[in-house]
Amino acid sequence: DSKSGDVISDGSYVGIGSSHYIAGDNTANKGIRCFLTFDLSSLPAGANISSAYLNLTSSTLYGDPFGDLGNMVLEQVRYGTSLTAGDYNTPSVKYICQYVSKPTTTKNVTTAVKNEFSLGYNRFQVRLRFTSKTDNNGDFDRIVFSNPTLTITYTAGVTSATLQTNKSTYSLGETVYFTLKNIGTTDITSNDVNPWVIQKYISGVWQNCYVPAAAIIPWTIHPGQSKTWSWGQNSNAMIPIDDANYRVRVSIGSNTWTDNFKIESGPPLSITATASQSQYTVGDTVKIYVKANKNCSVEFYLQRPVGGELHLSTTLSSLTANVTYTISIPSSYASSDTGTYRFRAVATAGSETDEDEALYDVVAAETPPPTTTAAPTTTPPPTTTPPPTTTPAPTTPTPTTPAPTTPPAMGRFSVSKPQYKEGEAVEMYLESTGATPIQLPNAAPWTVYRIEGGLFEVYTPVAAEVITEVTGHMSWTWDQKNNLGERVSEGSYKIILRTLNAGEYSASFIVRGEAAPTTQPPTTQQTTTESPLASLLENPIVLIGGALVLLLLVLIIVIAIKK
């Protein structure tokens, strides 16, 4: 093809239009890479490709390229309708294989060709390069290919699909997603089993390392639609998951699709657990900060002073890498007794595990000393010498008045309705029902928690700057976003409100896709005290009666004066 050729590493030469293509180096110690293009435009639309084989066996060696330059890598590329000097380093689309010596058999590239054809490309392009650009010995070390061919077998069937992973390389423990897309004209249906397996390349053979359980409900992929699965890098075939080449294989009826990918290990799984403070008071809500360097699942254990054993507290099935999670543990469980508590987080990602623990102490609340009211001090009158005949009068004891007691602060806390739709503002109300106003702290007075096997902190508002007194009622709204500004999902939630003088209140609700009927917020009824005169003035019967009595009194007085 006129778009095939070879390119020298310094860009000094681009060879095209020949039937011989070179990979290796030259006497100037410059690397040479081979580029091959195969035309797919003659394939009919919707063609079902059953096989595609690349033949590179017609080749000649000069020097010792495999001994001096390493393995020869075959990879899929896309460099378009013309070959230029810049294509020497064009990015790879997909790694296909490596050769350790001159090719002697054809290479199966069916998956790569099918995927390229399904994506609408009318050419299939590959690059051949050695792992070392040159050995700097001033000699020719190269392989020359003569008339390479791509043989495609296809039928004009209507069942056609592509299978593709969302990445070509994954970190160890990272979830692998792969999608089967129906590009044919009829449905693709699976009735009773999950049609895919994960295979690992071991000693030249693809071996099953994970086979999913059977599907419970049959499914269908209609033309133009797709279905996505995921694999969490776990093995159920006694084959370890580590650095290697893998592939996903989907088989439905007589059709099979595969896609290759790599797993490369990064740093080992690591998790940290830290208490928000080293000491709490009995009755406090305990907060633990948890963070892992990889996506993982975590089990949380708590050892209380009474009992002395670690007990499973809750499980977080999906913890996102490098995100700090706040685990809030209710006081009834995490600070009900004094002593030292041990919180342990055990993380699992694939075959890796790690754990960390946080210790904190719970102490009794300090009891303030009783307050005493000093008796008022009076100044004694000046002393005088009494007359000798005067007997002092008996003294009368002065009664003492007890100090007035302050009535307790009391209140009610509620949300406007038990269920909200996603994204709907949550309204909450605090009503003061006692004679003493409720005092709110100068910190954030309330926190939203998600209920999922425990309480997980979702949102805490900005702290207030002053202590606030609530004499009637006070309201707030929450826009269903966490402190990162992300919309929360469906589930059960609880709001805990803290006061300085009336204890702690809570209200629970559910977030769903459907809206729930709204109930009116609680209202505080204020009583107005009126004067007796105002009550009389508002009653006309009383006014008329009063006027008649007044007139009668005047007549009596006049008659008395005349007499």
Coordinates of C-alpha atoms in Angstrom, one line a residue:
D1 CA 0.0 0.0 0.0
S2 CA 1.2 3.5 -0.8
K3 CA 0.7 4.4 2.9
S4 CA 3.1 1.7 4.1
G5 CA 6.8 2.4 4.6
D6 CA 9.6 3.0 7.1
V7 CA 10.8 6.1 9.0
I8 CA 14.3 6.9 10.4
S9 CA 14.4 8.1 14.0
D10 CA 15.9 11.6 13.2
G11 CA 13.3 12.2 10.5
S12 CA 15.9 12.4 7.8
Y13 CA 14.1 9.7 5.6
V14 CA 10.6 8.4 5.0
G15 CA 10.4 5.5 2.6
I16 CA 7.0 4.8 1.0
G17 CA 5.7 3.1 -2.1
S18 CA 8.0 0.1 -2.0
S19 CA 7.2 -3.6 -1.5
H20 CA 10.1 -4.0 1.1
Y21 CA 9.8 -2.5 4.6
I22 CA 12.5 -2.2 7.2
A23 CA 12.8 -2.2 11.0
G24 CA 16.1 -2.0 12.9
D25 CA 19.0 0.5 12.7
N26 CA 21.6 1.7 10.1
T27 CA 25.3 2.4 10.0
A28 CA 24.7 5.9 11.3
N29 CA 23.2 4.3 14.4
K30 CA 19.8 5.7 13.7
G31 CA 16.7 3.7 14.5
I32 CA 14.3 2.6 11.7
R33 CA 10.6 1.7 12.3
C34 CA 8.3 -0.2 9.9
F35 CA 4.7 1.0 9.2
L36 CA 2.1 -1.2 7.4
T37 CA -1.4 -0.2 6.2
F38 CA -4.1 -2.6 5.0
D39 CA -7.2 -1.4 3.3
L40 CA -10.5 -2.4 4.8
S41 CA -12.8 -0.3 2.6
S42 CA -13.7 -3.3 0.4
L43 CA -15.4 -5.1 3.3
P44 CA -19.2 -4.7 3.1
A45 CA -21.0 -2.7 5.8
G46 CA -22.0 -4.9 8.7
A47 CA -19.6 -7.7 7.7
N48 CA -19.0 -10.3 10.4
I49 CA -15.2 -10.8 10.5
S50 CA -14.5 -14.3 11.7
S51 CA -10.7 -14.2 11.4
A52 CA -7.8 -11.9 10.4
Y53 CA -4.2 -13.1 10.1
L54 CA -1.1 -11.0 9.5
N55 CA 1.6 -12.7 7.5
L56 CA 5.2 -11.4 8.2
T57 CA 7.0 -14.6 7.4
S58 CA 8.4 -13.3 4.1
S59 CA 11.3 -11.5 5.6
T60 CA 15.2 -11.3 5.6
L61 CA 17.6 -10.6 8.4
Y62 CA 20.7 -8.4 8.0
G63 CA 23.1 -8.3 10.9
D64 CA 21.7 -9.5 14.2
P65 CA 18.8 -7.3 15.1
F66 CA 17.2 -9.6 17.6
G67 CA 20.5 -10.2 19.4
D68 CA 21.6 -6.5 19.3
L69 CA 18.3 -4.6 19.5
G70 CA 16.1 -6.8 21.6
N71 CA 12.5 -8.0 20.9
M72 CA 10.5 -6.7 18.0
V73 CA 7.1 -5.2 19.1
L74 CA 4.0 -5.3 16.9
E75 CA 1.4 -2.7 17.9
Q76 CA -1.6 -1.1 16.3
V77 CA -1.4 2.6 15.4
R78 CA -3.4 5.2 13.5
Y79 CA -1.3 7.5 11.3
G80 CA -4.0 8.3 8.7
T81 CA -3.7 8.7 4.9
S82 CA 0.0 9.6 4.7
L83 CA 3.2 8.5 6.5
T84 CA 5.4 11.4 7.8
A85 CA 8.6 11.7 9.8
G86 CA 6.5 12.6 12.9
D87 CA 4.8 9.2 12.8
Y88 CA 8.0 7.6 14.2
N89 CA 6.7 8.3 17.7
T90 CA 2.9 8.3 17.0
P91 CA 1.1 6.9 20.1
S92 CA 0.2 3.2 20.1
V93 CA -3.5 2.3 20.0
K94 CA -3.1 -1.2 21.3
Y95 CA -0.2 -3.6 22.0
I96 CA -0.5 -6.8 20.0
C97 CA 2.6 -9.0 20.6
Q98 CA 6.4 -9.2 20.6
Y99 CA 8.7 -11.4 18.5
V100 CA 11.9 -12.8 19.9
S101 CA 13.1 -14.0 16.5
K102 CA 12.2 -13.8 12.8
P103 CA 8.4 -14.5 12.4
T104 CA 7.7 -18.0 11.1
T105 CA 3.9 -18.2 11.4
T106 CA 1.0 -15.8 10.8
K107 CA -0.3 -13.7 13.7
N108 CA -4.0 -13.7 14.7
V109 CA -5.1 -10.1 14.8
T110 CA -8.9 -10.8 14.5
T111 CA -9.9 -8.8 17.6
A112 CA -7.9 -5.7 16.6
V113 CA -9.2 -5.8 13.0
K114 CA -12.8 -6.3 14.1
N115 CA -12.7 -3.4 16.5
E116 CA -11.1 -1.1 14.0
F117 CA -13.7 -2.0 11.4
S118 CA -16.6 -1.6 13.9
L119 CA -15.4 1.9 14.8
G120 CA -15.7 2.9 11.1
Y121 CA -12.0 3.0 10.1
N122 CA -11.4 1.9 6.5
R123 CA -7.8 0.9 7.1
F124 CA -5.8 -1.3 9.6
Q125 CA -2.4 0.1 10.5
V126 CA 0.5 -1.4 12.5
R127 CA 4.0 -0.5 13.5
L128 CA 7.0 -2.8 14.0
R129 CA 9.9 -1.6 16.2
F130 CA 12.7 -3.0 18.2
T131 CA 12.8 -2.4 22.0
S132 CA 16.3 -0.7 21.5
K133 CA 16.6 2.0 18.9
T134 CA 20.3 1.2 18.1
D135 CA 23.3 -0.7 19.5
N136 CA 25.7 2.1 18.3
N137 CA 28.0 -0.4 16.6
G138 CA 27.9 1.3 13.2
D139 CA 26.5 -1.8 11.5
F140 CA 23.2 -2.7 9.8
D141 CA 21.0 -4.6 12.2
R142 CA 17.6 -4.9 10.4
I143 CA 14.8 -7.1 9.2
V144 CA 13.3 -6.5 5.8
F145 CA 9.7 -7.6 5.1
S146 CA 8.7 -8.5 1.5
N147 CA 5.0 -8.2 0.6
P148 CA 3.4 -8.6 4.1
T149 CA -0.3 -9.6 3.9
L150 CA -3.4 -9.4 6.0
T151 CA -5.9 -12.2 5.3
I152 CA -9.5 -11.5 6.5
T153 CA -12.3 -14.1 6.5
Y154 CA -15.8 -12.7 6.9
T155 CA -19.5 -13.3 6.2
A156 CA -22.2 -10.9 5.4
G157 CA -24.1 -12.0 8.5
V158 CA -26.2 -9.8 10.6
T159 CA -24.8 -10.7 14.0
S160 CA -21.8 -8.5 14.6
A161 CA -20.4 -6.9 17.8
T162 CA -17.3 -5.3 19.2
L163 CA -15.7 -5.9 22.6
Q164 CA -13.5 -3.3 24.2
T165 CA -12.1 -2.6 27.6
N166 CA -12.1 1.0 28.8
K167 CA -8.3 1.0 29.2
S168 CA -5.4 -1.0 27.8
T169 CA -3.4 -1.0 31.0
Y170 CA -4.7 -1.2 34.6
S171 CA -3.1 -0.9 38.0
L172 CA -3.1 -3.9 40.2
G173 CA -6.5 -3.9 42.1
E174 CA -8.2 -1.5 39.7
T175 CA -11.6 -2.4 38.4
V176 CA -11.7 -3.5 34.7
Y177 CA -14.7 -2.4 32.6
F178 CA -15.5 -4.0 29.2
T179 CA -18.3 -3.3 26.8
L180 CA -20.0 -5.5 24.1
K181 CA -21.6 -3.3 21.5
N182 CA -24.1 -4.7 19.0
I183 CA -23.2 -3.3 15.5
G184 CA -25.3 -5.9 13.6
T185 CA -29.0 -5.9 12.6
T186 CA -30.4 -8.6 15.0
D187 CA -30.5 -8.9 18.8
I188 CA -27.7 -10.6 20.8
T189 CA -29.3 -12.6 23.6
S190 CA -27.9 -14.7 26.4
N191 CA -30.4 -16.9 28.2
D192 CA -28.8 -18.6 31.2
V193 CA -25.1 -17.9 31.9
N194 CA -22.8 -15.0 32.0
P195 CA -21.0 -15.4 28.7
W196 CA -17.6 -13.9 29.6
V197 CA -14.4 -15.1 31.3
I198 CA -11.1 -13.4 32.2
Q199 CA -8.0 -15.2 31.0
K200 CA -4.4 -14.8 31.9
Y201 CA -1.5 -15.5 29.5
I202 CA 0.7 -18.1 31.2
S203 CA 3.6 -19.9 29.4
G204 CA 2.1 -19.2 25.9
V205 CA -1.4 -20.4 26.8
W206 CA -4.6 -18.4 27.8
Q207 CA -5.9 -19.8 31.0
N208 CA -9.1 -19.0 32.8
C209 CA -8.5 -17.0 36.0
Y210 CA -12.0 -15.8 36.7
V211 CA -15.4 -17.3 35.7
P212 CA -18.5 -15.4 36.9
A213 CA -21.6 -17.0 38.4
A214 CA -24.5 -17.7 36.1
A215 CA -26.8 -14.8 35.2
I216 CA -30.2 -15.0 37.0
I217 CA -32.2 -13.0 34.4
P218 CA -31.7 -13.5 30.6
W219 CA -30.7 -10.3 28.8
T220 CA -30.7 -8.9 25.2
I221 CA -28.6 -6.3 23.4
H222 CA -30.6 -4.7 20.7
P223 CA -28.8 -3.4 17.5
G224 CA -26.9 -0.2 18.3
Q225 CA -27.0 -0.8 22.0
S226 CA -24.3 -2.2 24.3
K227 CA -23.8 -4.0 27.6
T228 CA -21.0 -3.3 30.1
W229 CA -19.5 -5.7 32.7
S230 CA -16.8 -5.2 35.3
W231 CA -14.2 -7.4 36.9
G232 CA -12.6 -6.5 40.3
Q233 CA -9.4 -8.4 39.6
N234 CA -10.3 -11.3 41.8
S235 CA -9.6 -14.9 40.9
N236 CA -11.7 -18.0 41.5
A237 CA -9.5 -20.5 39.6
M238 CA -6.5 -20.7 41.9
I239 CA -4.5 -18.4 39.6
P240 CA -2.9 -15.3 41.2
I241 CA -3.7 -11.9 39.8
D242 CA -0.4 -10.0 39.3
D243 CA 1.6 -8.3 36.6
A244 CA 0.8 -10.0 33.3
N245 CA -1.2 -9.9 30.0
Y246 CA -4.9 -10.7 30.3
R247 CA -7.9 -10.8 28.0
V248 CA -11.6 -10.8 28.4
R249 CA -13.4 -13.4 26.2
V250 CA -17.2 -13.2 25.4
S251 CA -18.9 -16.2 23.7
I252 CA -22.5 -16.2 22.6
G253 CA -23.7 -19.0 20.4
S254 CA -21.1 -19.4 17.7
N255 CA -19.7 -15.9 18.1
T256 CA -16.7 -15.1 20.2
W257 CA -15.1 -11.7 21.0
T258 CA -11.9 -11.0 22.9
D259 CA -9.9 -7.9 24.0
N260 CA -6.5 -7.8 25.5
F261 CA -5.2 -5.7 28.4
K262 CA -2.3 -5.5 30.9
I263 CA -2.1 -5.3 34.7
E264 CA 0.8 -3.5 36.2
S265 CA 1.4 -3.3 39.9
G266 CA 2.0 0.1 41.5
P267 CA 2.7 0.7 45.2
P268 CA 1.3 -1.8 47.6
L269 CA -2.2 -1.2 49.1
S270 CA -2.0 1.2 52.1
I271 CA -4.8 2.5 54.4
T272 CA -4.6 4.9 57.3
A273 CA -7.1 5.4 60.1
T274 CA -6.9 8.5 62.4
A275 CA -9.2 9.7 65.2
S276 CA -10.2 13.3 65.0
Q277 CA -9.0 13.7 68.5
S278 CA -7.1 11.6 71.0
Q279 CA -9.6 12.0 73.8
Y280 CA -13.4 12.2 74.0
T281 CA -15.9 12.7 76.7
V282 CA -18.6 10.1 77.5
G283 CA -21.5 10.7 75.1
D284 CA -19.4 12.3 72.4
T285 CA -19.8 11.3 68.7
V286 CA -16.4 9.8 67.6
K287 CA -15.1 10.7 64.1
I288 CA -12.4 8.6 62.4
Y289 CA -10.7 9.7 59.2
V290 CA -9.9 6.8 56.7
K291 CA -7.9 7.0 53.5
A292 CA -6.5 4.4 51.1
N293 CA -4.1 4.8 48.1
K294 CA -6.2 2.4 45.9
N295 CA -9.8 1.6 45.3
C296 CA -10.8 -1.0 47.8
S297 CA -13.4 -2.4 50.2
V298 CA -13.0 -1.8 53.9
E299 CA -14.2 -3.6 57.0
F300 CA -14.3 -1.6 60.3
Y301 CA -13.9 -3.1 63.7
L302 CA -14.2 -1.5 67.2
Q303 CA -12.8 -2.8 70.5
R304 CA -14.5 -1.3 73.5
P305 CA -13.0 -1.2 77.0
V306 CA -15.9 -3.4 78.2
G307 CA -15.8 -6.8 76.4
G308 CA -12.2 -6.6 75.2
E309 CA -12.7 -8.0 71.7
L310 CA -12.7 -6.6 68.2
H311 CA -16.2 -6.6 66.8
L312 CA -17.2 -5.9 63.2
S313 CA -18.8 -2.5 63.2
T314 CA -19.6 -1.8 59.5
T315 CA -18.4 -2.4 56.0
L316 CA -17.7 0.1 53.2
S317 CA -17.9 -1.9 49.9
S318 CA -16.3 0.8 47.7
L319 CA -13.7 3.2 49.0
T320 CA -12.3 5.5 46.3
A321 CA -8.5 5.9 46.2
N322 CA -7.0 9.0 47.8
V323 CA -10.3 10.3 49.1
T324 CA -10.6 10.9 52.9
Y325 CA -13.7 9.4 54.4
T326 CA -15.2 10.5 57.7
I327 CA -16.6 7.6 59.8
S328 CA -18.9 8.9 62.5
I329 CA -19.7 6.4 65.3
P330 CA -22.7 7.1 67.5
S331 CA -22.0 7.8 71.2
S332 CA -24.1 4.8 72.3
Y333 CA -21.5 2.5 70.8
A334 CA -18.2 4.5 70.6
S335 CA -18.1 6.5 73.9
S336 CA -20.6 4.9 76.3
D337 CA -17.9 3.8 78.8
T338 CA -14.6 5.3 79.9
G339 CA -11.4 3.7 78.8
T340 CA -9.3 3.2 75.7
Y341 CA -11.0 2.2 72.4
R342 CA -9.4 0.6 69.4
F343 CA -10.7 1.3 65.9
R344 CA -9.3 -1.0 63.1
A345 CA -9.8 -0.6 59.3
V346 CA -9.0 -3.6 57.1
A347 CA -8.8 -2.9 53.4
T348 CA -8.9 -5.4 50.5
A349 CA -8.1 -4.7 46.8
G350 CA -7.9 -7.9 44.7
S351 CA -5.3 -10.1 46.4
E352 CA -3.9 -7.3 48.5
T353 CA -4.8 -6.4 52.1
D354 CA -3.7 -3.8 54.5
E355 CA -4.9 -2.5 57.9
D356 CA -4.4 0.3 60.3
E357 CA -5.9 1.2 63.6
A358 CA -6.6 4.3 65.7
L359 CA -6.6 4.5 69.5
Y360 CA -8.6 7.0 71.5
D361 CA -9.5 7.5 75.1
V362 CA -13.0 8.2 76.6
V363 CA -13.1 10.0 79.9
A364 CA -16.0 11.0 82.2
A365 CA -17.5 14.4 81.9
E366 CA -16.3 16.9 84.6
T367 CA -18.9 17.7 87.2
P368 CA -18.9 21.4 88.1
P369 CA -18.7 22.2 91.9
P370 CA -22.1 23.2 93.4
T371 CA -22.6 27.0 93.4
T372 CA -23.4 28.8 96.7
T373 CA -25.0 32.2 97.0
A374 CA -23.4 34.4 99.6
A375 CA -25.7 36.1 102.1
P376 CA -25.9 39.9 101.6
T377 CA -23.6 41.8 103.8
T378 CA -25.2 44.6 105.9
T379 CA -23.4 47.5 107.6
P380 CA -24.1 47.6 111.3
P381 CA -25.5 50.9 112.6
P382 CA -23.2 53.0 114.8
T383 CA -23.1 51.8 118.4
T384 CA -24.5 54.0 121.1
T385 CA -24.5 53.6 124.9
P386 CA -28.0 52.7 126.0
P387 CA -29.6 54.4 129.1
P388 CA -29.1 52.2 132.1
T389 CA -32.9 51.8 132.6
T390 CA -33.6 50.7 129.0
T391 CA -34.2 47.0 128.3
P392 CA -33.2 45.9 124.7
A393 CA -36.1 44.8 122.5
P394 CA -36.1 41.1 121.4
T395 CA -34.6 40.5 117.9
T396 CA -36.8 39.2 115.1
P397 CA -35.1 36.6 112.7
T398 CA -35.0 37.8 109.1
P399 CA -36.5 35.3 106.7
T400 CA -34.2 34.1 103.8
T401 CA -35.6 34.0 100.2
P402 CA -34.5 30.9 98.1
A403 CA -32.5 31.7 95.0
P404 CA -34.7 31.5 91.8
T405 CA -34.2 28.4 89.6
T406 CA -33.8 28.7 85.8
P407 CA -36.3 26.5 83.9
P408 CA -34.7 24.1 81.5
A409 CA -34.4 24.7 77.8
M410 CA -36.5 22.4 75.7
G411 CA -37.4 22.0 72.0
R412 CA -38.4 19.9 69.0
F413 CA -36.4 19.3 65.9
S414 CA -37.9 18.0 62.6
V415 CA -37.7 17.9 58.8
S416 CA -40.6 19.1 56.6
K417 CA -41.4 15.6 55.3
P418 CA -40.1 12.0 55.6
Q419 CA -39.1 11.6 52.0
Y420 CA -37.5 13.8 49.3
K421 CA -36.8 13.4 45.7
E422 CA -33.1 13.6 44.5
G423 CA -31.9 17.2 44.4
E424 CA -34.8 18.6 46.4
A425 CA -34.0 21.0 49.2
V426 CA -34.3 19.4 52.7
E427 CA -36.0 21.8 55.1
M428 CA -35.3 21.4 58.9
Y429 CA -36.9 23.2 61.9
L430 CA -35.9 23.8 65.5
E431 CA -38.8 24.9 67.8
S432 CA -38.1 26.2 71.3
T433 CA -40.8 24.8 73.6
G434 CA -39.4 25.7 77.0
A435 CA -39.3 29.0 79.0
T436 CA -35.5 29.3 78.5
P437 CA -34.2 30.0 75.0
I438 CA -32.2 27.3 73.3
Q439 CA -28.6 28.2 72.7
L440 CA -26.8 27.0 69.6
P441 CA -23.0 26.8 69.6
N442 CA -20.7 29.1 67.7
A443 CA -19.6 26.0 65.7
A444 CA -21.6 24.3 63.0
P445 CA -24.8 23.3 64.9
W446 CA -25.9 20.4 62.6
T447 CA -24.4 17.6 60.5
V448 CA -26.0 15.3 57.8
Y449 CA -25.1 11.6 57.9
R450 CA -25.8 8.8 55.5
I451 CA -27.2 5.6 57.2
E452 CA -25.4 2.6 55.6
G453 CA -24.5 0.0 58.3
G454 CA -23.4 3.0 60.4
L455 CA -23.4 6.7 60.2
F456 CA -21.2 8.3 57.5
E457 CA -20.7 12.0 57.6
V458 CA -22.0 13.7 54.4
Y459 CA -22.2 17.4 55.0
T460 CA -21.4 19.9 57.8
P461 CA -22.3 23.6 57.2
V462 CA -19.9 26.5 57.8
A463 CA -19.5 27.3 61.5
A464 CA -21.4 30.2 63.0
E465 CA -19.3 33.0 64.6
V466 CA -21.5 33.7 67.6
I467 CA -23.7 31.8 70.1
T468 CA -27.3 32.0 68.8
E469 CA -30.4 32.0 71.0
V470 CA -33.6 30.5 69.6
T471 CA -36.7 31.9 71.4
G472 CA -39.4 30.9 68.8
H473 CA -38.2 28.6 66.0
M474 CA -35.4 28.6 63.5
S475 CA -35.0 26.8 60.1
W476 CA -32.3 25.7 57.7
T477 CA -32.2 24.1 54.3
W478 CA -29.8 21.6 52.8
D479 CA -29.4 21.3 49.0
Q480 CA -28.5 17.5 49.0
K481 CA -24.8 18.2 48.2
N482 CA -21.8 17.0 50.2
N483 CA -18.9 19.2 51.3
L484 CA -17.2 18.5 48.0
G485 CA -20.2 20.0 46.1
E486 CA -21.3 16.6 44.8
R487 CA -25.0 15.6 44.6
V488 CA -25.7 12.7 47.1
S489 CA -27.4 9.6 45.9
E490 CA -30.7 7.8 47.0
G491 CA -30.7 6.4 50.5
S492 CA -31.5 6.9 54.2
Y493 CA -30.1 10.0 56.0
K494 CA -30.1 11.5 59.5
I495 CA -29.5 15.1 60.7
I496 CA -28.0 15.5 64.2
L497 CA -28.4 19.0 65.8
R498 CA -26.3 20.0 68.8
T499 CA -27.2 22.6 71.4
L500 CA -25.4 24.1 74.3
N501 CA -28.2 23.8 76.9
A502 CA -30.9 21.4 75.5
G503 CA -28.9 18.4 74.5
E504 CA -28.8 16.7 71.0
Y505 CA -31.7 16.3 68.6
S506 CA -32.0 14.2 65.4
A507 CA -34.4 13.8 62.4
S508 CA -34.3 11.1 59.7
F509 CA -35.5 11.1 56.2
I510 CA -35.2 9.2 52.9
V511 CA -34.0 10.5 49.5
R512 CA -35.7 8.8 46.5
G513 CA -36.3 9.5 42.8
E514 CA -40.1 10.1 43.5
A515 CA -41.3 13.2 45.4
A516 CA -43.2 12.6 48.7
P517 CA -46.1 14.7 49.9
T518 CA -45.1 17.8 51.9
T519 CA -46.2 18.4 55.4
Q520 CA -46.3 21.9 56.9
P521 CA -43.4 22.9 59.2
P522 CA -44.1 23.2 62.9
T523 CA -45.1 26.6 64.0
T524 CA -44.5 28.4 67.3
Q525 CA -47.7 29.9 68.7
Q526 CA -47.2 33.1 70.7
T527 CA -49.7 34.2 73.3
T528 CA -50.4 37.9 73.7
T529 CA -51.5 39.2 77.2
E530 CA -54.1 42.0 77.0
S531 CA -55.1 44.5 79.7
P532 CA -58.6 44.3 81.3
L533 CA -59.4 47.7 79.9
A534 CA -58.7 46.6 76.4
S535 CA -61.0 43.6 76.9
L536 CA -63.8 45.8 78.1
L537 CA -63.4 48.3 75.2
E538 CA -63.8 45.4 72.7
N539 CA -67.1 44.3 74.2
P540 CA -70.1 46.6 73.2
I541 CA -72.6 45.1 75.8
V542 CA -70.2 45.8 78.6
L543 CA -69.8 49.4 77.3
I544 CA -73.6 50.0 77.2
G545 CA -74.1 48.6 80.7
G546 CA -71.3 50.7 82.1
A547 CA -72.7 53.8 80.6
L548 CA -76.2 53.2 82.2
V549 CA -74.7 52.6 85.6
L550 CA -72.7 55.8 85.3
L551 CA -75.9 57.8 84.3
L552 CA -77.8 56.4 87.3
L553 CA -75.0 57.5 89.6
V554 CA -75.1 61.0 88.3
L555 CA -78.9 61.2 88.8
I556 CA -78.6 60.0 92.4
I557 CA -76.0 62.7 93.1
V558 CA -78.1 65.4 91.5
I559 CA -81.2 64.5 93.6
A560 CA -79.1 64.4 96.8
I561 CA -77.8 67.9 96.1
K562 CA -81.3 69.3 95.6
K563 CA -82.5 68.0 98.9

